[in-house]
Amino acid sequence: MAKAKKAVKKAAAKKAVKKVAKKAVKKTAAKKVAKKAVKKVAKKAVKKTAAKKVAKKAVKKAAAKKVAKKAVKKVAKKAAKKPAVKRKPNPAFMRPMMPSAALAEVVGQAPLPRTEITKKVWEYIKKNKLQDIINKRMINADDKLKAVFGGKTKVSMFEMTKLISNNLK
């Protein structure tokens, strides 16, 4: 009888071990499934947070653009409100210069600033109709202006200022 009890106990122990083993297997399988599920959820969470970060950056950029546009509008309004300030001429242009003898026949003997001399030459050109009819940029020199222009009969208006400055002291 004692042998029979031992055999029963061994069989019961074997059954108990099998049950525990089955439960352990189930638990480990459940753990694996749970781990996979956790990984999936974690990946989704990472994707969501990355998307949130991108969205936040986009919102910040849009907000920055709005702020920049507002600042530009404010500056434009301030600039529009300011009264126009009259430019001060460069003192070098305002210094009286003495014209040469040839130039003095056109503008006079008195020392004048470069700007005034140029104005007087233009008055002389328009008064005597020396501007070319077809090409208004060209000046047809008469006897007085030929001496100023170095003997040239036709001079462009851009070259004219250079030639006039050669006749100033």
PDB file of C-alpha atoms in Angstrom:
ATOM      1  CA  MET A   1       0.000   0.000   0.000  1.00  0.00           C
ATOM      2  CA  ALA A   2       2.707   2.283   0.677  1.00  0.00           C
ATOM      3  CA  LYS A   3       3.961   1.769  -2.842  1.00  0.00           C
ATOM      4  CA  ALA A   4       0.528   2.562  -4.194  1.00  0.00           C
ATOM      5  CA  LYS A   5       0.376   5.816  -2.235  1.00  0.00           C
ATOM      6  CA  LYS A   6       3.795   6.788  -3.518  1.00  0.00           C
ATOM      7  CA  ALA A   7       2.763   6.017  -7.079  1.00  0.00           C
ATOM      8  CA  VAL A   8      -0.384   8.106  -6.701  1.00  0.00           C
ATOM      9  CA  LYS A   9       1.604  10.938  -5.216  1.00  0.00           C
ATOM     10  CA  LYS A  10       4.099  10.765  -8.107  1.00  0.00           C
ATOM     11  CA  ALA A  11       1.265  10.774 -10.649  1.00  0.00           C
ATOM     12  CA  ALA A  12      -0.376  13.740  -8.888  1.00  0.00           C
ATOM     13  CA  ALA A  13       2.949  15.519  -8.812  1.00  0.00           C
ATOM     14  CA  LYS A  14       3.425  14.842 -12.536  1.00  0.00           C
ATOM     15  CA  LYS A  15      -0.033  16.241 -13.267  1.00  0.00           C
ATOM     16  CA  ALA A  16       0.695  19.288 -11.128  1.00  0.00           C
ATOM     17  CA  VAL A  17       4.015  19.832 -12.920  1.00  0.00           C
ATOM     18  CA  LYS A  18       2.255  19.522 -16.283  1.00  0.00           C
ATOM     19  CA  LYS A  19      -0.359  22.082 -15.213  1.00  0.00           C
ATOM     20  CA  VAL A  20       2.294  24.475 -13.943  1.00  0.00           C
ATOM     21  CA  ALA A  21       4.297  23.942 -17.143  1.00  0.00           C
ATOM     22  CA  LYS A  22       1.201  24.626 -19.274  1.00  0.00           C
ATOM     23  CA  LYS A  23       0.474  27.779 -17.276  1.00  0.00           C
ATOM     24  CA  ALA A  24       4.094  28.882 -17.597  1.00  0.00           C
ATOM     25  CA  VAL A  25       4.008  28.295 -21.346  1.00  0.00           C
ATOM     26  CA  LYS A  26       0.753  30.213 -21.588  1.00  0.00           C
ATOM     27  CA  LYS A  27       2.192  33.013 -19.505  1.00  0.00           C
ATOM     28  CA  THR A  28       5.344  33.275 -21.625  1.00  0.00           C
ATOM     29  CA  ALA A  29       3.279  33.218 -24.806  1.00  0.00           C
ATOM     30  CA  ALA A  30       1.074  35.911 -23.295  1.00  0.00           C
ATOM     31  CA  LYS A  31       4.192  37.871 -22.383  1.00  0.00           C
ATOM     32  CA  LYS A  32       5.466  37.665 -25.961  1.00  0.00           C
ATOM     33  CA  VAL A  33       2.111  38.786 -27.320  1.00  0.00           C
ATOM     34  CA  ALA A  34       2.008  41.545 -24.736  1.00  0.00           C
ATOM     35  CA  LYS A  35       5.546  42.645 -25.652  1.00  0.00           C
ATOM     36  CA  LYS A  36       4.584  42.786 -29.348  1.00  0.00           C
ATOM     37  CA  ALA A  37       1.497  44.796 -28.517  1.00  0.00           C
ATOM     38  CA  VAL A  38       3.550  47.152 -26.372  1.00  0.00           C
ATOM     39  CA  LYS A  39       6.053  47.606 -29.206  1.00  0.00           C
ATOM     40  CA  LYS A  40       3.260  48.442 -31.674  1.00  0.00           C
ATOM     41  CA  VAL A  41       1.708  50.915 -29.286  1.00  0.00           C
ATOM     42  CA  ALA A  42       5.120  52.426 -28.625  1.00  0.00           C
ATOM     43  CA  LYS A  43       5.780  52.820 -32.364  1.00  0.00           C
ATOM     44  CA  LYS A  44       2.416  54.504 -32.832  1.00  0.00           C
ATOM     45  CA  ALA A  45       3.123  56.791 -29.910  1.00  0.00           C
ATOM     46  CA  VAL A  46       6.516  57.697 -31.368  1.00  0.00           C
ATOM     47  CA  LYS A  47       4.912  58.418 -34.735  1.00  0.00           C
ATOM     48  CA  LYS A  48       2.245  60.533 -33.084  1.00  0.00           C
ATOM     49  CA  THR A  49       4.775  62.510 -31.072  1.00  0.00           C
ATOM     50  CA  ALA A  50       6.925  63.025 -34.176  1.00  0.00           C
ATOM     51  CA  ALA A  51       3.829  64.227 -36.025  1.00  0.00           C
ATOM     52  CA  LYS A  52       2.988  66.485 -33.094  1.00  0.00           C
ATOM     53  CA  LYS A  53       6.492  67.959 -33.147  1.00  0.00           C
ATOM     54  CA  VAL A  54       6.266  68.617 -36.890  1.00  0.00           C
ATOM     55  CA  ALA A  55       2.843  70.145 -36.421  1.00  0.00           C
ATOM     56  CA  LYS A  56       4.107  72.349 -33.595  1.00  0.00           C
ATOM     57  CA  LYS A  57       7.015  73.537 -35.741  1.00  0.00           C
ATOM     58  CA  ALA A  58       4.649  74.344 -38.594  1.00  0.00           C
ATOM     59  CA  VAL A  59       2.403  76.286 -36.233  1.00  0.00           C
ATOM     60  CA  LYS A  60       5.405  78.206 -34.867  1.00  0.00           C
ATOM     61  CA  LYS A  61       6.568  79.060 -38.413  1.00  0.00           C
ATOM     62  CA  ALA A  62       3.104  80.251 -39.368  1.00  0.00           C
ATOM     63  CA  ALA A  63       2.928  82.358 -36.220  1.00  0.00           C
ATOM     64  CA  ALA A  64       6.374  83.802 -36.959  1.00  0.00           C
ATOM     65  CA  LYS A  65       5.272  84.690 -40.503  1.00  0.00           C
ATOM     66  CA  LYS A  66       2.198  86.470 -39.142  1.00  0.00           C
ATOM     67  CA  VAL A  67       4.316  88.407 -36.677  1.00  0.00           C
ATOM     68  CA  ALA A  68       6.775  89.328 -39.440  1.00  0.00           C
ATOM     69  CA  LYS A  69       3.957  90.513 -41.713  1.00  0.00           C
ATOM     70  CA  LYS A  70       2.535  92.658 -38.921  1.00  0.00           C
ATOM     71  CA  ALA A  71       5.965  94.157 -38.244  1.00  0.00           C
ATOM     72  CA  VAL A  72       6.433  94.957 -41.938  1.00  0.00           C
ATOM     73  CA  LYS A  73       3.035  96.646 -42.047  1.00  0.00           C
ATOM     74  CA  LYS A  74       3.866  98.728 -38.967  1.00  0.00           C
ATOM     75  CA  VAL A  75       7.193  99.811 -40.455  1.00  0.00           C
ATOM     76  CA  ALA A  76       5.501 100.660 -43.754  1.00  0.00           C
ATOM     77  CA  LYS A  77       2.914 102.777 -41.929  1.00  0.00           C
ATOM     78  CA  LYS A  78       5.615 104.616 -39.977  1.00  0.00           C
ATOM     79  CA  ALA A  79       7.585 105.231 -43.162  1.00  0.00           C
ATOM     80  CA  ALA A  80       4.465 106.531 -44.886  1.00  0.00           C
ATOM     81  CA  LYS A  81       3.696 108.889 -41.990  1.00  0.00           C
ATOM     82  CA  LYS A  82       7.155 110.485 -41.911  1.00  0.00           C
ATOM     83  CA  PRO A  83       7.360 113.725 -43.878  1.00  0.00           C
ATOM     84  CA  ALA A  84       9.779 113.789 -46.775  1.00  0.00           C
ATOM     85  CA  VAL A  85      13.118 115.215 -45.679  1.00  0.00           C
ATOM     86  CA  LYS A  86      14.783 117.479 -48.192  1.00  0.00           C
ATOM     87  CA  ARG A  87      18.156 116.084 -49.254  1.00  0.00           C
ATOM     88  CA  LYS A  88      21.203 118.097 -48.372  1.00  0.00           C
ATOM     89  CA  PRO A  89      23.516 118.662 -51.338  1.00  0.00           C
ATOM     90  CA  ASN A  90      27.090 117.493 -51.169  1.00  0.00           C
ATOM     91  CA  PRO A  91      29.307 120.424 -50.132  1.00  0.00           C
ATOM     92  CA  ALA A  92      31.774 119.580 -52.914  1.00  0.00           C
ATOM     93  CA  PHE A  93      29.101 120.330 -55.527  1.00  0.00           C
ATOM     94  CA  MET A  94      28.157 123.572 -53.807  1.00  0.00           C
ATOM     95  CA  ARG A  95      31.709 125.006 -53.716  1.00  0.00           C
ATOM     96  CA  PRO A  96      32.013 127.882 -56.208  1.00  0.00           C
ATOM     97  CA  MET A  97      34.264 127.066 -59.151  1.00  0.00           C
ATOM     98  CA  MET A  98      35.885 129.514 -61.566  1.00  0.00           C
ATOM     99  CA  PRO A  99      34.923 128.863 -65.228  1.00  0.00           C
ATOM    100  CA  SER A 100      37.537 128.949 -67.993  1.00  0.00           C
ATOM    101  CA  ALA A 101      37.497 131.744 -70.597  1.00  0.00           C
ATOM    102  CA  ALA A 102      35.598 129.568 -73.122  1.00  0.00           C
ATOM    103  CA  LEU A 103      32.996 128.504 -70.532  1.00  0.00           C
ATOM    104  CA  ALA A 104      32.695 132.073 -69.195  1.00  0.00           C
ATOM    105  CA  GLU A 105      31.269 133.159 -72.598  1.00  0.00           C
ATOM    106  CA  VAL A 106      28.322 130.810 -71.960  1.00  0.00           C
ATOM    107  CA  VAL A 107      27.728 131.060 -68.169  1.00  0.00           C
ATOM    108  CA  GLY A 108      29.402 134.337 -67.152  1.00  0.00           C
ATOM    109  CA  GLN A 109      32.613 135.335 -65.346  1.00  0.00           C
ATOM    110  CA  ALA A 110      31.401 134.868 -61.740  1.00  0.00           C
ATOM    111  CA  PRO A 111      32.418 131.751 -59.781  1.00  0.00           C
ATOM    112  CA  LEU A 112      29.450 129.354 -59.477  1.00  0.00           C
ATOM    113  CA  PRO A 113      28.814 125.877 -58.040  1.00  0.00           C
ATOM    114  CA  ARG A 114      28.939 122.980 -60.513  1.00  0.00           C
ATOM    115  CA  THR A 115      25.169 122.524 -60.309  1.00  0.00           C
ATOM    116  CA  GLU A 116      24.501 126.133 -61.291  1.00  0.00           C
ATOM    117  CA  ILE A 117      27.012 126.009 -64.148  1.00  0.00           C
ATOM    118  CA  THR A 118      25.324 122.886 -65.546  1.00  0.00           C
ATOM    119  CA  LYS A 119      21.905 124.572 -65.276  1.00  0.00           C
ATOM    120  CA  LYS A 120      23.155 127.650 -67.127  1.00  0.00           C
ATOM    121  CA  VAL A 121      24.663 125.529 -69.901  1.00  0.00           C
ATOM    122  CA  TRP A 122      21.316 123.737 -70.294  1.00  0.00           C
ATOM    123  CA  GLU A 123      19.503 127.109 -70.421  1.00  0.00           C
ATOM    124  CA  TYR A 124      21.908 128.204 -73.182  1.00  0.00           C
ATOM    125  CA  ILE A 125      21.339 124.938 -75.110  1.00  0.00           C
ATOM    126  CA  LYS A 126      17.543 125.222 -74.908  1.00  0.00           C
ATOM    127  CA  LYS A 127      17.512 128.960 -75.658  1.00  0.00           C
ATOM    128  CA  ASN A 128      19.596 128.454 -78.838  1.00  0.00           C
ATOM    129  CA  LYS A 129      17.828 125.132 -79.744  1.00  0.00           C
ATOM    130  CA  LEU A 130      21.055 123.168 -79.828  1.00  0.00           C
ATOM    131  CA  GLN A 131      19.530 119.842 -78.734  1.00  0.00           C
ATOM    132  CA  ASP A 132      19.307 117.389 -81.646  1.00  0.00           C
ATOM    133  CA  ILE A 133      15.723 117.035 -82.938  1.00  0.00           C
ATOM    134  CA  ILE A 134      15.868 113.288 -83.627  1.00  0.00           C
ATOM    135  CA  ASN A 135      18.116 112.117 -80.772  1.00  0.00           C
ATOM    136  CA  LYS A 136      17.453 114.380 -77.783  1.00  0.00           C
ATOM    137  CA  ARG A 137      20.506 113.013 -75.941  1.00  0.00           C
ATOM    138  CA  MET A 138      22.851 114.654 -78.413  1.00  0.00           C
ATOM    139  CA  ILE A 139      23.890 118.324 -78.277  1.00  0.00           C
ATOM    140  CA  ASN A 140      24.836 120.149 -81.494  1.00  0.00           C
ATOM    141  CA  ALA A 141      27.579 122.581 -80.487  1.00  0.00           C
ATOM    142  CA  ASP A 142      27.694 126.146 -81.826  1.00  0.00           C
ATOM    143  CA  ASP A 143      30.915 128.225 -81.926  1.00  0.00           C
ATOM    144  CA  LYS A 144      30.859 129.038 -78.187  1.00  0.00           C
ATOM    145  CA  LEU A 145      30.173 125.439 -77.094  1.00  0.00           C
ATOM    146  CA  LYS A 146      32.739 124.005 -79.542  1.00  0.00           C
ATOM    147  CA  ALA A 147      35.434 125.732 -77.527  1.00  0.00           C
ATOM    148  CA  VAL A 148      34.032 124.218 -74.308  1.00  0.00           C
ATOM    149  CA  PHE A 149      33.608 120.745 -75.848  1.00  0.00           C
ATOM    150  CA  GLY A 150      37.176 120.622 -77.149  1.00  0.00           C
ATOM    151  CA  GLY A 151      36.301 121.205 -80.831  1.00  0.00           C
ATOM    152  CA  LYS A 152      33.582 118.499 -81.047  1.00  0.00           C
ATOM    153  CA  THR A 153      30.432 119.398 -83.007  1.00  0.00           C
ATOM    154  CA  LYS A 154      28.187 116.699 -81.460  1.00  0.00           C
ATOM    155  CA  VAL A 155      28.354 115.620 -77.831  1.00  0.00           C
ATOM    156  CA  SER A 156      26.066 113.390 -75.762  1.00  0.00           C
ATOM    157  CA  MET A 157      24.490 114.960 -72.682  1.00  0.00           C
ATOM    158  CA  PHE A 158      26.430 112.530 -70.486  1.00  0.00           C
ATOM    159  CA  GLU A 159      29.749 113.432 -72.075  1.00  0.00           C
ATOM    160  CA  MET A 160      28.856 117.117 -71.794  1.00  0.00           C
ATOM    161  CA  THR A 161      29.162 117.195 -67.988  1.00  0.00           C
ATOM    162  CA  LYS A 162      32.605 115.636 -68.195  1.00  0.00           C
ATOM    163  CA  LEU A 163      33.748 118.219 -70.737  1.00  0.00           C
ATOM    164  CA  ILE A 164      32.320 121.078 -68.642  1.00  0.00           C
ATOM    165  CA  SER A 165      34.193 119.849 -65.535  1.00  0.00           C
ATOM    166  CA  ASN A 166      37.433 120.018 -67.579  1.00  0.00           C
ATOM    167  CA  ASN A 167      36.749 123.770 -67.982  1.00  0.00           C
ATOM    168  CA  LEU A 168      36.414 124.459 -64.232  1.00  0.00           C
ATOM    169  CA  LYS A 169      39.195 125.508 -61.841  1.00  0.00           C
TER     170      LYS A 169
END
